[in-house]
Amino acid sequence: MANTKSAKKAVRQIDRRTAVNRQRRSKMRTFLRKVEEAIAAGDQGVAKTALAAAEPILMRAAQKGIVHKNTASRKVSRLSARVKALGATA
């Protein structure tokens, strides 16, 4: 347990930051799930709009340190390819 005044303050700061990060991560996952569901349904129009909404959320999460920058880029790239592939099969 934290003993010093500065250690107690650090614990409070960590708690606040953890709560914010948890919200951001949850929001990011929700937007990604919407894209995945649209792809699973085979609806390219909905998938494109969901991806357009998810991309800035994902990149912002990378900027804030929730996920690594390359991880966010990789996810966007793979989702874009899958959405584009929906149009080829339709």
Coordinates of C-alpha atoms in Angstrom, one line a residue:
M1 CA 0.0 0.0 0.0
A2 CA 1.2 3.5 -0.8
N3 CA 2.7 5.2 2.3
T4 CA 4.0 8.6 1.1
K5 CA 1.8 11.5 0.0
S6 CA 3.3 11.4 -3.6
A7 CA 2.7 7.6 -3.8
K8 CA -1.0 8.1 -2.8
K9 CA -1.4 10.8 -5.4
A10 CA 0.2 8.5 -8.0
V11 CA -2.3 5.8 -7.2
R12 CA -5.2 8.3 -7.7
Q13 CA -3.8 9.4 -11.0
I14 CA -3.4 5.8 -12.2
D15 CA -7.0 5.1 -11.2
R16 CA -8.2 8.0 -13.2
R17 CA -6.1 7.1 -16.2
T18 CA -7.1 3.5 -16.1
A19 CA -10.8 4.4 -16.1
V20 CA -10.3 6.7 -19.1
N21 CA -8.3 4.0 -21.0
R22 CA -10.9 1.4 -20.2
Q23 CA -13.6 3.6 -21.8
R24 CA -11.5 4.3 -24.8
R25 CA -10.7 0.6 -25.3
S26 CA -14.3 -0.3 -25.0
K27 CA -15.4 2.3 -27.5
M28 CA -12.8 1.2 -29.9
R29 CA -13.9 -2.5 -29.6
T30 CA -17.5 -1.5 -30.1
F31 CA -16.8 0.3 -33.3
L32 CA -14.6 -2.6 -34.6
R33 CA -17.4 -5.0 -33.7
K34 CA -19.9 -3.0 -35.8
V35 CA -17.6 -3.4 -38.8
E36 CA -17.2 -7.1 -38.2
E37 CA -20.9 -7.6 -37.9
A38 CA -21.5 -5.7 -41.2
I39 CA -18.9 -7.8 -42.9
A40 CA -20.4 -11.0 -41.5
A41 CA -23.8 -9.9 -42.8
G42 CA -22.3 -9.3 -46.2
D43 CA -23.6 -5.7 -46.5
Q44 CA -20.9 -3.6 -48.1
G45 CA -22.6 -0.3 -47.7
V46 CA -23.1 -0.6 -44.0
A47 CA -19.6 -2.0 -43.7
K48 CA -18.1 1.0 -45.4
T49 CA -19.9 3.5 -43.2
A50 CA -19.0 1.5 -40.1
L51 CA -15.3 1.4 -41.2
A52 CA -15.3 5.1 -41.9
A53 CA -16.6 5.7 -38.3
A54 CA -14.2 3.1 -36.8
E55 CA -11.0 4.3 -38.4
P56 CA -10.6 7.6 -36.6
I57 CA -11.6 6.0 -33.3
L58 CA -8.9 3.3 -33.8
M59 CA -6.3 5.8 -34.8
R60 CA -7.1 8.1 -31.8
A61 CA -6.7 5.0 -29.5
A62 CA -3.3 4.5 -31.0
Q63 CA -2.4 8.1 -30.5
K64 CA -3.5 7.9 -26.8
G65 CA -1.5 4.7 -26.3
I66 CA -4.4 2.3 -26.0
V67 CA -3.0 0.2 -28.8
H68 CA 0.3 0.4 -30.8
K69 CA 0.3 2.6 -33.9
N70 CA 1.2 -0.4 -36.1
T71 CA -1.5 -2.5 -34.6
A72 CA -4.1 0.1 -35.4
S73 CA -2.8 0.5 -38.9
R74 CA -2.9 -3.2 -39.4
K75 CA -6.4 -3.5 -38.2
V76 CA -7.6 -0.7 -40.5
S77 CA -5.8 -2.2 -43.4
R78 CA -7.2 -5.7 -42.9
L79 CA -10.7 -4.5 -42.4
S80 CA -10.5 -2.3 -45.5
A81 CA -9.4 -5.3 -47.5
R82 CA -12.3 -7.4 -46.2
V83 CA -14.8 -4.6 -46.9
K84 CA -13.4 -4.2 -50.4
A85 CA -13.6 -7.9 -51.0
L86 CA -17.4 -7.8 -50.2
G87 CA -17.9 -5.7 -53.3
A88 CA -15.9 -8.2 -55.5
T89 CA -18.1 -11.1 -54.4
A90 CA -21.4 -9.3 -54.7

